[in-house]
Amino acid sequence: MEAIKLDAQARLERNKFHKHKLRKNGFIPAVIYGKSMKSMAIAVNTNELQKILGQAGSNALIHMNVKREGATEDHQVLVKSVQRDALRGTLIHADFHQVSLKDMVTATVPVHLAGSAPGVAKGGILAQPMRGVEVECLASNIPDAIMVDISNLDIGQEITLADLVLPKGVKATGEGHAHVVAIYTTRAADVEEEAKEEEEESREKGE
């Protein structure tokens, strides 16, 4: 994945008034952290970050230039998490994780289905238990998405994690037998849904 540039400004003040002022001026408070640095409070342009998330996704490798005490620091970062306003959905905070281009990282990559499954045309139910796959790779190699061809998938068949064709240097970290997508008969789909509901109920009782 190609690195994307984002400018940032180190900030010393962390009180509510300062954060409100940042957001009013088109910026959001954020934090960078990593194993080779102390946590740093920064501010980034809200629209620029939103543009990156919209076009490149949350796994975008970002080349961040941070202005701090009259100098500029360069950091390679990934978006670790973002917070949004509950009502308006606007960005209000972000956490960035500094990474080394030589170290392996983990990321959750969305799964996109391609083609039309013949099993669906025959009345089967398409189920996609896994909409995102956790992978391990270099930060510069995180795929935008994992494409799964379902054009040969018939009733009773599935595609597991082990079946996925991943880019070179990218490894899935989950159980190989886990279903990514499957075609069930109507009854089989009902049974699986009931099993999930029972599992959730048991978990809630246990809590």
PDB file of C-alpha atoms in Angstrom:
ATOM      1  CA  MET A   1       0.000   0.000   0.000  1.00  0.00           C
ATOM      2  CA  GLU A   2       1.420   3.371  -1.020  1.00  0.00           C
ATOM      3  CA  ALA A   3       2.247   5.766   1.816  1.00  0.00           C
ATOM      4  CA  ILE A   4       0.048   8.842   2.127  1.00  0.00           C
ATOM      5  CA  LYS A   5       1.203  12.159   3.556  1.00  0.00           C
ATOM      6  CA  LEU A   6      -0.464  13.908   6.484  1.00  0.00           C
ATOM      7  CA  ASP A   7       0.791  16.984   8.337  1.00  0.00           C
ATOM      8  CA  ALA A   8       0.413  17.294  12.086  1.00  0.00           C
ATOM      9  CA  GLN A   9       1.238  19.742  14.842  1.00  0.00           C
ATOM     10  CA  ALA A  10       2.485  18.729  18.285  1.00  0.00           C
ATOM     11  CA  ARG A  11       0.314  20.129  21.075  1.00  0.00           C
ATOM     12  CA  LEU A  12       1.130  20.862  24.686  1.00  0.00           C
ATOM     13  CA  GLU A  13      -2.329  21.738  25.938  1.00  0.00           C
ATOM     14  CA  ARG A  14      -4.751  18.868  26.500  1.00  0.00           C
ATOM     15  CA  ASN A  15      -7.669  20.504  28.309  1.00  0.00           C
ATOM     16  CA  LYS A  16     -11.260  20.465  27.061  1.00  0.00           C
ATOM     17  CA  PHE A  17     -11.200  24.126  26.032  1.00  0.00           C
ATOM     18  CA  HIS A  18      -8.171  23.580  23.801  1.00  0.00           C
ATOM     19  CA  LYS A  19      -9.707  20.467  22.215  1.00  0.00           C
ATOM     20  CA  HIS A  20     -12.944  22.324  21.543  1.00  0.00           C
ATOM     21  CA  LYS A  21     -10.991  25.156  19.933  1.00  0.00           C
ATOM     22  CA  LEU A  22      -9.112  22.698  17.708  1.00  0.00           C
ATOM     23  CA  ARG A  23     -12.328  21.112  16.457  1.00  0.00           C
ATOM     24  CA  LYS A  24     -13.903  24.512  15.844  1.00  0.00           C
ATOM     25  CA  ASN A  25     -10.928  25.421  13.636  1.00  0.00           C
ATOM     26  CA  GLY A  26     -11.106  22.238  11.565  1.00  0.00           C
ATOM     27  CA  PHE A  27      -8.671  20.048  13.501  1.00  0.00           C
ATOM     28  CA  ILE A  28      -8.979  17.137  15.905  1.00  0.00           C
ATOM     29  CA  PRO A  29      -6.784  16.119  18.826  1.00  0.00           C
ATOM     30  CA  ALA A  30      -4.844  12.915  18.267  1.00  0.00           C
ATOM     31  CA  VAL A  31      -2.056  10.799  19.755  1.00  0.00           C
ATOM     32  CA  ILE A  32       0.931   8.966  18.244  1.00  0.00           C
ATOM     33  CA  TYR A  33       2.495   6.086  20.124  1.00  0.00           C
ATOM     34  CA  GLY A  34       4.876   3.230  19.363  1.00  0.00           C
ATOM     35  CA  LYS A  35       7.456   0.955  20.914  1.00  0.00           C
ATOM     36  CA  SER A  36      10.350   3.249  19.947  1.00  0.00           C
ATOM     37  CA  MET A  37       8.810   6.556  21.108  1.00  0.00           C
ATOM     38  CA  LYS A  38       6.950   8.196  23.940  1.00  0.00           C
ATOM     39  CA  SER A  39       3.291   8.974  23.401  1.00  0.00           C
ATOM     40  CA  MET A  40       2.925  12.352  21.650  1.00  0.00           C
ATOM     41  CA  ALA A  41      -0.166  14.566  21.602  1.00  0.00           C
ATOM     42  CA  ILE A  42      -0.785  16.097  18.172  1.00  0.00           C
ATOM     43  CA  ALA A  43      -3.462  17.823  16.105  1.00  0.00           C
ATOM     44  CA  VAL A  44      -4.386  16.881  12.525  1.00  0.00           C
ATOM     45  CA  ASN A  45      -6.679  18.416   9.928  1.00  0.00           C
ATOM     46  CA  THR A  46     -10.084  16.771  10.186  1.00  0.00           C
ATOM     47  CA  ASN A  47     -10.897  16.916   6.469  1.00  0.00           C
ATOM     48  CA  GLU A  48      -7.497  15.560   5.447  1.00  0.00           C
ATOM     49  CA  LEU A  49      -7.798  12.570   7.763  1.00  0.00           C
ATOM     50  CA  GLN A  50     -11.398  11.957   6.674  1.00  0.00           C
ATOM     51  CA  LYS A  51     -10.237  12.016   3.042  1.00  0.00           C
ATOM     52  CA  ILE A  52      -7.553   9.417   3.774  1.00  0.00           C
ATOM     53  CA  LEU A  53     -10.008   7.135   5.570  1.00  0.00           C
ATOM     54  CA  GLY A  54     -12.547   7.497   2.765  1.00  0.00           C
ATOM     55  CA  GLN A  55     -10.159   6.867  -0.105  1.00  0.00           C
ATOM     56  CA  ALA A  56      -7.502   4.553   1.344  1.00  0.00           C
ATOM     57  CA  GLY A  57      -9.258   3.007   4.335  1.00  0.00           C
ATOM     58  CA  SER A  58      -8.230   2.576   7.942  1.00  0.00           C
ATOM     59  CA  ASN A  59      -5.175   0.458   7.021  1.00  0.00           C
ATOM     60  CA  ALA A  60      -3.500   3.226   5.032  1.00  0.00           C
ATOM     61  CA  LEU A  61       0.211   3.636   5.721  1.00  0.00           C
ATOM     62  CA  ILE A  62       0.619   7.326   6.507  1.00  0.00           C
ATOM     63  CA  HIS A  63       3.830   9.333   6.234  1.00  0.00           C
ATOM     64  CA  MET A  64       3.231  11.911   8.958  1.00  0.00           C
ATOM     65  CA  ASN A  65       5.220  15.140   9.244  1.00  0.00           C
ATOM     66  CA  VAL A  66       4.922  16.478  12.788  1.00  0.00           C
ATOM     67  CA  LYS A  67       5.935  20.077  13.505  1.00  0.00           C
ATOM     68  CA  ARG A  68       7.377  20.196  16.989  1.00  0.00           C
ATOM     69  CA  GLU A  69       9.450  22.913  18.698  1.00  0.00           C
ATOM     70  CA  GLY A  70      10.498  24.514  15.431  1.00  0.00           C
ATOM     71  CA  ALA A  71      11.534  21.222  13.795  1.00  0.00           C
ATOM     72  CA  THR A  72       9.774  18.568  11.720  1.00  0.00           C
ATOM     73  CA  GLU A  73       9.683  14.920  12.755  1.00  0.00           C
ATOM     74  CA  ASP A  74       8.875  12.133  10.301  1.00  0.00           C
ATOM     75  CA  HIS A  75       6.794   9.171  11.444  1.00  0.00           C
ATOM     76  CA  GLN A  76       5.374   6.193   9.565  1.00  0.00           C
ATOM     77  CA  VAL A  77       2.007   5.483  11.179  1.00  0.00           C
ATOM     78  CA  LEU A  78      -1.173   3.461  10.890  1.00  0.00           C
ATOM     79  CA  VAL A  79      -4.569   4.596  12.138  1.00  0.00           C
ATOM     80  CA  LYS A  80      -5.135   2.520  15.263  1.00  0.00           C
ATOM     81  CA  SER A  81      -8.574   3.886  16.145  1.00  0.00           C
ATOM     82  CA  VAL A  82     -10.863   6.863  15.619  1.00  0.00           C
ATOM     83  CA  GLN A  83     -13.670   8.332  17.674  1.00  0.00           C
ATOM     84  CA  ARG A  84     -16.718   9.963  16.120  1.00  0.00           C
ATOM     85  CA  ASP A  85     -19.462  12.170  17.446  1.00  0.00           C
ATOM     86  CA  ALA A  86     -22.376   9.898  18.376  1.00  0.00           C
ATOM     87  CA  LEU A  87     -24.972  12.136  16.717  1.00  0.00           C
ATOM     88  CA  ARG A  88     -23.220  13.729  13.751  1.00  0.00           C
ATOM     89  CA  GLY A  89     -20.709  11.002  12.967  1.00  0.00           C
ATOM     90  CA  THR A  90     -17.882  13.529  12.611  1.00  0.00           C
ATOM     91  CA  LEU A  91     -14.328  12.717  13.665  1.00  0.00           C
ATOM     92  CA  ILE A  92     -13.427  13.953  17.148  1.00  0.00           C
ATOM     93  CA  HIS A  93     -10.231  12.023  18.012  1.00  0.00           C
ATOM     94  CA  ALA A  94      -7.702   9.617  16.491  1.00  0.00           C
ATOM     95  CA  ASP A  95      -4.926   7.306  17.693  1.00  0.00           C
ATOM     96  CA  PHE A  96      -1.955   6.615  15.425  1.00  0.00           C
ATOM     97  CA  HIS A  97       0.495   3.751  15.855  1.00  0.00           C
ATOM     98  CA  GLN A  98       4.069   4.383  14.744  1.00  0.00           C
ATOM     99  CA  VAL A  99       5.451   1.401  12.824  1.00  0.00           C
ATOM    100  CA  SER A 100       8.747   0.333  11.364  1.00  0.00           C
ATOM    101  CA  LEU A 101       8.776  -0.633   7.703  1.00  0.00           C
ATOM    102  CA  LYS A 102      10.991  -3.556   8.695  1.00  0.00           C
ATOM    103  CA  ASP A 103       8.683  -5.025  11.336  1.00  0.00           C
ATOM    104  CA  MET A 104       5.615  -7.202  10.855  1.00  0.00           C
ATOM    105  CA  VAL A 105       2.269  -5.720  11.874  1.00  0.00           C
ATOM    106  CA  THR A 106      -1.260  -7.087  12.181  1.00  0.00           C
ATOM    107  CA  ALA A 107      -4.272  -5.505  10.520  1.00  0.00           C
ATOM    108  CA  THR A 108      -7.870  -6.434   9.784  1.00  0.00           C
ATOM    109  CA  VAL A 109      -8.538  -6.324   6.031  1.00  0.00           C
ATOM    110  CA  PRO A 110     -12.085  -6.262   4.611  1.00  0.00           C
ATOM    111  CA  VAL A 111     -13.292  -9.217   2.531  1.00  0.00           C
ATOM    112  CA  HIS A 112     -15.013  -8.417  -0.772  1.00  0.00           C
ATOM    113  CA  LEU A 113     -16.955 -11.052  -2.709  1.00  0.00           C
ATOM    114  CA  ALA A 114     -16.678 -11.288  -6.494  1.00  0.00           C
ATOM    115  CA  GLY A 115     -18.958 -13.135  -8.900  1.00  0.00           C
ATOM    116  CA  SER A 116     -22.351 -14.800  -8.532  1.00  0.00           C
ATOM    117  CA  ALA A 117     -22.611 -18.100  -6.671  1.00  0.00           C
ATOM    118  CA  PRO A 118     -24.572 -20.796  -8.570  1.00  0.00           C
ATOM    119  CA  GLY A 119     -25.727 -22.150  -5.204  1.00  0.00           C
ATOM    120  CA  VAL A 120     -27.719 -18.971  -4.609  1.00  0.00           C
ATOM    121  CA  ALA A 121     -29.450 -19.343  -7.986  1.00  0.00           C
ATOM    122  CA  LYS A 122     -30.521 -22.821  -6.849  1.00  0.00           C
ATOM    123  CA  GLY A 123     -32.140 -21.443  -3.692  1.00  0.00           C
ATOM    124  CA  GLY A 124     -29.227 -21.623  -1.280  1.00  0.00           C
ATOM    125  CA  ILE A 125     -28.489 -18.969   1.344  1.00  0.00           C
ATOM    126  CA  LEU A 126     -25.248 -17.027   1.031  1.00  0.00           C
ATOM    127  CA  ALA A 127     -23.578 -16.498   4.416  1.00  0.00           C
ATOM    128  CA  GLN A 128     -20.433 -14.501   5.053  1.00  0.00           C
ATOM    129  CA  PRO A 129     -19.356 -15.153   8.648  1.00  0.00           C
ATOM    130  CA  MET A 130     -16.040 -13.385   8.092  1.00  0.00           C
ATOM    131  CA  ARG A 131     -16.261  -9.864   6.693  1.00  0.00           C
ATOM    132  CA  GLY A 132     -12.729  -8.994   7.738  1.00  0.00           C
ATOM    133  CA  VAL A 133      -9.569 -11.082   7.953  1.00  0.00           C
ATOM    134  CA  GLU A 134      -6.739 -10.399  10.369  1.00  0.00           C
ATOM    135  CA  VAL A 135      -3.422 -10.590   8.533  1.00  0.00           C
ATOM    136  CA  GLU A 136       0.240 -10.277   9.399  1.00  0.00           C
ATOM    137  CA  CYS A 137       2.629  -8.533   7.025  1.00  0.00           C
ATOM    138  CA  LEU A 138       4.883  -5.531   6.596  1.00  0.00           C
ATOM    139  CA  ALA A 139       3.087  -2.224   7.074  1.00  0.00           C
ATOM    140  CA  SER A 140       3.816  -1.309   3.465  1.00  0.00           C
ATOM    141  CA  ASN A 141       2.169  -4.539   2.215  1.00  0.00           C
ATOM    142  CA  ILE A 142      -1.237  -4.329   3.903  1.00  0.00           C
ATOM    143  CA  PRO A 143      -3.831  -5.052   1.176  1.00  0.00           C
ATOM    144  CA  ASP A 144      -6.729  -2.657   0.632  1.00  0.00           C
ATOM    145  CA  ALA A 145      -9.089  -5.651   0.545  1.00  0.00           C
ATOM    146  CA  ILE A 146      -9.131  -9.417   0.032  1.00  0.00           C
ATOM    147  CA  MET A 147     -11.141 -10.485  -3.009  1.00  0.00           C
ATOM    148  CA  VAL A 148     -12.942 -13.831  -2.784  1.00  0.00           C
ATOM    149  CA  ASP A 149     -14.302 -15.398  -5.986  1.00  0.00           C
ATOM    150  CA  ILE A 150     -17.607 -17.167  -5.290  1.00  0.00           C
ATOM    151  CA  SER A 151     -18.525 -17.880  -8.911  1.00  0.00           C
ATOM    152  CA  ASN A 152     -18.052 -21.661  -8.416  1.00  0.00           C
ATOM    153  CA  LEU A 153     -19.636 -21.920  -4.974  1.00  0.00           C
ATOM    154  CA  ASP A 154     -22.561 -24.361  -4.827  1.00  0.00           C
ATOM    155  CA  ILE A 155     -25.002 -25.359  -2.070  1.00  0.00           C
ATOM    156  CA  GLY A 156     -23.178 -27.042   0.797  1.00  0.00           C
ATOM    157  CA  GLN A 157     -19.799 -25.618  -0.185  1.00  0.00           C
ATOM    158  CA  GLU A 158     -17.688 -23.070   1.630  1.00  0.00           C
ATOM    159  CA  ILE A 159     -14.483 -21.086   1.326  1.00  0.00           C
ATOM    160  CA  THR A 160     -12.304 -21.230   4.408  1.00  0.00           C
ATOM    161  CA  LEU A 161      -9.506 -19.015   5.636  1.00  0.00           C
ATOM    162  CA  ALA A 162      -6.993 -21.567   4.346  1.00  0.00           C
ATOM    163  CA  ASP A 163      -8.531 -21.318   0.848  1.00  0.00           C
ATOM    164  CA  LEU A 164      -7.865 -17.604   0.488  1.00  0.00           C
ATOM    165  CA  VAL A 165      -5.357 -16.462  -2.109  1.00  0.00           C
ATOM    166  CA  LEU A 166      -3.336 -13.767  -0.349  1.00  0.00           C
ATOM    167  CA  PRO A 167      -0.666 -11.444  -1.750  1.00  0.00           C
ATOM    168  CA  LYS A 168       2.950 -12.466  -1.340  1.00  0.00           C
ATOM    169  CA  GLY A 169       4.222 -11.769   2.155  1.00  0.00           C
ATOM    170  CA  VAL A 170       0.716 -11.590   3.655  1.00  0.00           C
ATOM    171  CA  LYS A 171      -0.371 -14.295   6.121  1.00  0.00           C
ATOM    172  CA  ALA A 172      -3.811 -14.830   7.683  1.00  0.00           C
ATOM    173  CA  THR A 173      -3.571 -15.307  11.456  1.00  0.00           C
ATOM    174  CA  GLY A 174      -6.868 -17.118  12.191  1.00  0.00           C
ATOM    175  CA  GLU A 175      -7.850 -20.795  12.165  1.00  0.00           C
ATOM    176  CA  GLY A 176      -7.517 -22.249   8.671  1.00  0.00           C
ATOM    177  CA  HIS A 177     -10.831 -24.143   8.850  1.00  0.00           C
ATOM    178  CA  ALA A 178     -12.846 -21.002   9.723  1.00  0.00           C
ATOM    179  CA  HIS A 179     -15.560 -20.227   7.153  1.00  0.00           C
ATOM    180  CA  VAL A 180     -15.155 -16.993   5.239  1.00  0.00           C
ATOM    181  CA  VAL A 181     -18.214 -17.548   3.045  1.00  0.00           C
ATOM    182  CA  ALA A 182     -20.570 -20.495   2.501  1.00  0.00           C
ATOM    183  CA  ILE A 183     -23.788 -21.511   0.744  1.00  0.00           C
ATOM    184  CA  TYR A 184     -26.324 -23.173   3.030  1.00  0.00           C
ATOM    185  CA  THR A 185     -29.710 -24.729   2.488  1.00  0.00           C
ATOM    186  CA  THR A 186     -32.443 -22.719   4.181  1.00  0.00           C
ATOM    187  CA  ARG A 187     -32.625 -25.188   7.066  1.00  0.00           C
ATOM    188  CA  ALA A 188     -28.855 -25.215   7.579  1.00  0.00           C
ATOM    189  CA  ALA A 189     -28.841 -21.426   7.745  1.00  0.00           C
ATOM    190  CA  ASP A 190     -31.614 -21.494  10.344  1.00  0.00           C
ATOM    191  CA  VAL A 191     -29.731 -24.031  12.451  1.00  0.00           C
ATOM    192  CA  GLU A 192     -26.567 -21.946  12.369  1.00  0.00           C
ATOM    193  CA  GLU A 193     -28.479 -18.811  13.363  1.00  0.00           C
ATOM    194  CA  GLU A 194     -30.120 -20.670  16.245  1.00  0.00           C
ATOM    195  CA  ALA A 195     -26.723 -21.941  17.388  1.00  0.00           C
ATOM    196  CA  LYS A 196     -25.337 -18.395  17.377  1.00  0.00           C
ATOM    197  CA  GLU A 197     -28.294 -17.125  19.391  1.00  0.00           C
ATOM    198  CA  GLU A 198     -27.892 -19.920  21.947  1.00  0.00           C
ATOM    199  CA  GLU A 199     -24.182 -19.173  22.237  1.00  0.00           C
ATOM    200  CA  GLU A 200     -24.879 -15.484  22.832  1.00  0.00           C
ATOM    201  CA  GLU A 201     -27.526 -16.290  25.441  1.00  0.00           C
ATOM    202  CA  SER A 202     -25.142 -18.628  27.255  1.00  0.00           C
ATOM    203  CA  ARG A 203     -22.424 -15.954  27.220  1.00  0.00           C
ATOM    204  CA  GLU A 204     -24.814 -13.344  28.624  1.00  0.00           C
ATOM    205  CA  LYS A 205     -25.899 -15.702  31.429  1.00  0.00           C
ATOM    206  CA  GLY A 206     -22.277 -16.408  32.228  1.00  0.00           C
ATOM    207  CA  GLU A 207     -21.578 -12.715  32.590  1.00  0.00           C
TER     208      GLU A 207
END
